[in-house]
mmCIF file of C-alpha atoms in Angstrom:
data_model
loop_
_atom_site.group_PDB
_atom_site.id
_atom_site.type_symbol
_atom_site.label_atom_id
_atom_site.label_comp_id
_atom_site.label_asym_id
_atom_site.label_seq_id
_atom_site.Cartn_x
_atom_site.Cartn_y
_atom_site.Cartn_z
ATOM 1 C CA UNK A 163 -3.482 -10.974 9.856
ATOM 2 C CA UNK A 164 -0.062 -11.910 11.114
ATOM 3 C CA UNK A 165 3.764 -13.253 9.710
ATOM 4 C CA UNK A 166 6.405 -14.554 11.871
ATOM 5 C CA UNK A 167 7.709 -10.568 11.966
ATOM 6 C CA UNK A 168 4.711 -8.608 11.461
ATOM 7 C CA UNK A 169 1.163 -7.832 12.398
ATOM 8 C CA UNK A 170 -1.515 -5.904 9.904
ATOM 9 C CA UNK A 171 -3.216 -3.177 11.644
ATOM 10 C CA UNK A 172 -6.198 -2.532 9.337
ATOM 11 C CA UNK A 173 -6.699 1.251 8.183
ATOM 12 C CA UNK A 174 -10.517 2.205 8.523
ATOM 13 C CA UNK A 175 -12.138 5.638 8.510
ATOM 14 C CA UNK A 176 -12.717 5.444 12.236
ATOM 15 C CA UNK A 177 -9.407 4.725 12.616
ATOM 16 C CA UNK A 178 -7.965 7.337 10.864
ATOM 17 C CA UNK A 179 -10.438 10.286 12.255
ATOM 18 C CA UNK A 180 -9.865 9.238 15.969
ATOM 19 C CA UNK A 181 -6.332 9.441 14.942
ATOM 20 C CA UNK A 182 -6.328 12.896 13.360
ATOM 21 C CA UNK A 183 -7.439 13.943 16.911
ATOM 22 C CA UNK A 184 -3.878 13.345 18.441
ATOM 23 C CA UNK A 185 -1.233 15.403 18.768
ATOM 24 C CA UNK A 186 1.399 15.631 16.078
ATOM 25 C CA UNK A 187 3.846 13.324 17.909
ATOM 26 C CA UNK A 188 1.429 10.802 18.575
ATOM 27 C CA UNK A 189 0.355 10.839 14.570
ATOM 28 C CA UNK A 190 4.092 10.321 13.972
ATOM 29 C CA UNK A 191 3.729 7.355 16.303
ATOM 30 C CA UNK A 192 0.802 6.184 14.667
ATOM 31 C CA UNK A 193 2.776 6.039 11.349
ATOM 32 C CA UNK A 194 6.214 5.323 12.559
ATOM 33 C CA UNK A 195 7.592 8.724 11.115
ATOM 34 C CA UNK A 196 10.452 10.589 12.209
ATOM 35 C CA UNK A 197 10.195 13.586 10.402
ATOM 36 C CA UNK A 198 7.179 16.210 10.259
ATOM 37 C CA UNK A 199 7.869 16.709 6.271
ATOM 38 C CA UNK A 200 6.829 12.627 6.187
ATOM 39 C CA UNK A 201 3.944 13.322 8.382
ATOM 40 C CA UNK A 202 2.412 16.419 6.836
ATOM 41 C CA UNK A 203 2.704 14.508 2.952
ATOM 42 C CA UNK A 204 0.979 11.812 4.473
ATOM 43 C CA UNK A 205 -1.907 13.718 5.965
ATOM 44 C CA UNK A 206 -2.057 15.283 2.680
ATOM 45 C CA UNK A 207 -2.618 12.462 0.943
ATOM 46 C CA UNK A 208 -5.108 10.919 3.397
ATOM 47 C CA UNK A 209 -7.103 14.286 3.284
ATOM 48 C CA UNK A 210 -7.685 13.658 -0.331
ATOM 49 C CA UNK A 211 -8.675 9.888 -0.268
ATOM 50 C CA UNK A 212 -11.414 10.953 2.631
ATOM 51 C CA UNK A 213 -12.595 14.119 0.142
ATOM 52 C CA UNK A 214 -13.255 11.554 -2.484
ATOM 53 C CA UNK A 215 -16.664 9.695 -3.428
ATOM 54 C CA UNK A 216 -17.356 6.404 -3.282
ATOM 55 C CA UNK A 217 -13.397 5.467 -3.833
ATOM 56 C CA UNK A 218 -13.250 1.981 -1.614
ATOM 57 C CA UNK A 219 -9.554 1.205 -0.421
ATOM 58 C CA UNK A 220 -7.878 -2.017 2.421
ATOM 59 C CA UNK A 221 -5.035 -0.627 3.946
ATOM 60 C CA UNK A 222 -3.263 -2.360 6.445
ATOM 61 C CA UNK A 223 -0.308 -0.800 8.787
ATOM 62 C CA UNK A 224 2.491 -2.900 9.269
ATOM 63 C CA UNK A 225 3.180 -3.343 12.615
ATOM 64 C CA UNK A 226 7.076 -4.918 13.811
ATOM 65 C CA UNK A 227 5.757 -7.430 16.146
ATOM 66 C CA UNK A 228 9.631 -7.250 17.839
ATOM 67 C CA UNK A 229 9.308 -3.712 18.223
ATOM 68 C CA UNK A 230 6.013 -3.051 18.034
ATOM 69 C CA UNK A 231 6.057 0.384 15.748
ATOM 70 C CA UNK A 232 4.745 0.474 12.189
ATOM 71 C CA UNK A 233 7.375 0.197 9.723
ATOM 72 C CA UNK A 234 5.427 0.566 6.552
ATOM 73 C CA UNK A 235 1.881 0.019 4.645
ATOM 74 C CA UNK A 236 0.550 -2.154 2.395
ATOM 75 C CA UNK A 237 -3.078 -2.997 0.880
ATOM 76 C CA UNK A 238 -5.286 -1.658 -1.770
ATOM 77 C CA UNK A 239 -6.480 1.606 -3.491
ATOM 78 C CA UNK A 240 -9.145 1.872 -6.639
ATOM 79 C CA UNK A 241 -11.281 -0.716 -5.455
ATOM 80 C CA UNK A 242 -13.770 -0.960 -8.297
ATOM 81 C CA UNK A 243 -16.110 -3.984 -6.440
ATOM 82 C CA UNK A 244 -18.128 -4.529 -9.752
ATOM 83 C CA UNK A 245 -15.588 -5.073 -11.898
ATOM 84 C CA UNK A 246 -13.756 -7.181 -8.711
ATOM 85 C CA UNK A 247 -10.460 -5.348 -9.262
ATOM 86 C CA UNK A 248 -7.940 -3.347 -7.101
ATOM 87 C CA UNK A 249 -4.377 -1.507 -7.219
ATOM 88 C CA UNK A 250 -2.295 -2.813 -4.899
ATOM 89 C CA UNK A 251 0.030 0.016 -2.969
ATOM 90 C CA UNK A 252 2.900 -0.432 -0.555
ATOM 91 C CA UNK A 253 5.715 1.574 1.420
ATOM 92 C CA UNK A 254 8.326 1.004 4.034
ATOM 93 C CA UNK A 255 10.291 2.970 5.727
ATOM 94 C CA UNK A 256 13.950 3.369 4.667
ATOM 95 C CA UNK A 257 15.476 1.885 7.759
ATOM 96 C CA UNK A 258 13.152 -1.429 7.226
ATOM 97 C CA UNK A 259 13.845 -2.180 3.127
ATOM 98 C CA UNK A 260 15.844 -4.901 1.890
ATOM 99 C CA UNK A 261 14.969 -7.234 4.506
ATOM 100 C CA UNK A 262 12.609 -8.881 3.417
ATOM 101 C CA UNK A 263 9.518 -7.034 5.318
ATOM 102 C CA UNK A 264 7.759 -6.048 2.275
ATOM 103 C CA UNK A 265 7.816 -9.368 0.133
ATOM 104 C CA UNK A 266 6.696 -11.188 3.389
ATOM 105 C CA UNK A 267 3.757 -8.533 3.604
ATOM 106 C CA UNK A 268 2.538 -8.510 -0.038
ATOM 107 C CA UNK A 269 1.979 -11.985 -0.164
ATOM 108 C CA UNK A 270 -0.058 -12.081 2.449
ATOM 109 C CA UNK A 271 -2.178 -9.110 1.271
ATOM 110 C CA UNK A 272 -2.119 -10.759 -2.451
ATOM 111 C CA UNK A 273 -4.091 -13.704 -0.881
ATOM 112 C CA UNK A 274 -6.331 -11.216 1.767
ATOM 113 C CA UNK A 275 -7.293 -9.529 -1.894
ATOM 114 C CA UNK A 276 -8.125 -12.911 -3.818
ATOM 115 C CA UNK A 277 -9.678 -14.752 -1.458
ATOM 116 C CA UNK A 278 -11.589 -11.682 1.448
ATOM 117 C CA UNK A 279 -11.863 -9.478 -1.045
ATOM 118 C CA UNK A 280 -12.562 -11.358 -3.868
ATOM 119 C CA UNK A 281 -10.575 -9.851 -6.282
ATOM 120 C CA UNK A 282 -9.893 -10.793 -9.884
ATOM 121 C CA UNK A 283 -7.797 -8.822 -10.692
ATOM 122 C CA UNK A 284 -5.037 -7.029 -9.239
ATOM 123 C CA UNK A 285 -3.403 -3.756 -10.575
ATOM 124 C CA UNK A 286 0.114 -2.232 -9.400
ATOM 125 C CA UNK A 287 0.886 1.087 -11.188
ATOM 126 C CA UNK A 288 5.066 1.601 -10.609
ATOM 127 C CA UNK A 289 7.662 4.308 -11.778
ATOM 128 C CA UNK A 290 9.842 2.924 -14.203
ATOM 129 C CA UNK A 291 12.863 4.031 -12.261
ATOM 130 C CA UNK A 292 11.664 1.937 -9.072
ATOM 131 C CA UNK A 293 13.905 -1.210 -9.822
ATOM 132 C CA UNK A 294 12.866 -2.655 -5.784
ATOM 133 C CA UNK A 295 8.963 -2.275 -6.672
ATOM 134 C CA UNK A 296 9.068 -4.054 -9.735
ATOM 135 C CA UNK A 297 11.091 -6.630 -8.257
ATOM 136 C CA UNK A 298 8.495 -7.549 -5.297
ATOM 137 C CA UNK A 299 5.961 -7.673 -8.018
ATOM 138 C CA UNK A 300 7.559 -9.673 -10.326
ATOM 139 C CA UNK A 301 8.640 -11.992 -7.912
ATOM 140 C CA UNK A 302 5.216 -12.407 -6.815
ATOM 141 C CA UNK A 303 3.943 -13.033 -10.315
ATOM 142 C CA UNK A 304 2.492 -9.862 -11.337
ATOM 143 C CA UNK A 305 3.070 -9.634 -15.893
ATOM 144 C CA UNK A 306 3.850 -5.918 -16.834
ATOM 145 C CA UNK A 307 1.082 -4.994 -19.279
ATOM 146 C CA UNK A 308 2.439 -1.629 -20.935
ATOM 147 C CA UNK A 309 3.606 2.283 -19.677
ATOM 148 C CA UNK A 310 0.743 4.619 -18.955
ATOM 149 C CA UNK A 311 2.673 7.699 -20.472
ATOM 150 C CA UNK A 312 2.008 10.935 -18.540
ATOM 151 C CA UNK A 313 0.120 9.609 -16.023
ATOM 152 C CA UNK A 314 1.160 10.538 -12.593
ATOM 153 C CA UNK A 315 1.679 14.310 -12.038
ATOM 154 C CA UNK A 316 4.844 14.550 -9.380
ATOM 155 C CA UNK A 317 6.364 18.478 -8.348
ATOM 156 C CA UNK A 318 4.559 19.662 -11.461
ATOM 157 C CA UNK A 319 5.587 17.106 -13.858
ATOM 158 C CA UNK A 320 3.886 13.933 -15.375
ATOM 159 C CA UNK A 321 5.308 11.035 -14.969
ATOM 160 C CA UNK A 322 4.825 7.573 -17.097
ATOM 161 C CA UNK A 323 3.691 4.293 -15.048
ATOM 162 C CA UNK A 324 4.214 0.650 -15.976
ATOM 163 C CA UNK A 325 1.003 -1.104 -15.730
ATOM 164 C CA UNK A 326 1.670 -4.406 -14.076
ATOM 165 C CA UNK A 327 -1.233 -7.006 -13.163
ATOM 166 C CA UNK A 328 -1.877 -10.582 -11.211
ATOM 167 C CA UNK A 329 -5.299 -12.297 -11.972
ATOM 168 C CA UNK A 330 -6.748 -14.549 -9.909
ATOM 169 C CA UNK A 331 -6.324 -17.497 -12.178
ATOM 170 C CA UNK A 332 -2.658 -17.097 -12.253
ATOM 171 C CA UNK A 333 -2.118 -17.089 -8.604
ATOM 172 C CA UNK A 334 -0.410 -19.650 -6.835
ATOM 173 C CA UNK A 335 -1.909 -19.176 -3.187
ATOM 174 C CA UNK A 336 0.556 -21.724 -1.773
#
């Protein structure tokens, strides 16, 4: 999958075991990173999706074609393929927001979900404080649905979540 600035680099298990084999640098490479703190919170958290059962994710890397370094990630966690629903995740490094990356990215991961994945329905799960989140899904016509209260545990605190959600029907894949 490609934009006019980006390329998707899809995130598979192979993938992401040959790269836990490379040197701390490199894995900062492989992520874009420029910290170690960013590095060892991501390893963290992809330790725990491997550890899991039967927990089906997409992820793509997004790749600056100009530059050719990831700058973010965007694609889908919770895959549940019976009930042909996913929650859609994204990040981008702070350097790269608010220009545009991100909103050119979703979209095209929107339509990889509806029409490779075969989604119905799509899920994103955002802090209430996160005013740029809720924007790119709004704009992209997800409907907030309600606040999950308590439901993400952050430094030893819950946290609510508003529930926002695209279905299939409501897309407009142009």
């Amino acid at each position: 999958m490609n934009t006019n600035r980006l390329f998707f680099r899809k995130r598979t298990k192979e993938l992401i075991n040959e790269m836990l084999t490379y040197s701390k640098e490199e894995q900062m490479l492989f992520f874009g990173f420029s910290t170690k703190e960013q590095l060892t919170y991501k390893l963290k958290r992809i330790e725990e999706a491997l550890s899991k059962e039967n927990v089906n994710y997409q992820i793509f890397d997004l790749v600056e074609k100009k530059n050719k370094i990831v700058i973010g990630s965007c694609g889908f966690h919770n895959w549940i393929k019976n009930h042909e629903r996913s929650e859609i995740g994204y990040e981008i490094h702070k350097q790269y927001q608010n220009q545009g990356y991100m909103s050119e990215a979703i979209k095209k991961v929107i339509n990889y979900g509806f029409q490779e994945m075969n989604l119905n329905r799509i899920e994103a799960l955002i802090d209430p404080m996160n005013e740029n989140s809720i924007r790119i899904v709004t704009k992209n016509g997800f409907k907030q649905e309600g606040i999950l209260r308590g439901h993400y545990k952050n430094n030893n605190e819950f946290e609510n979540s508003i529930m926002y959600s695209l279905l299939k029907s409501d897309y407009d894949f142009n």
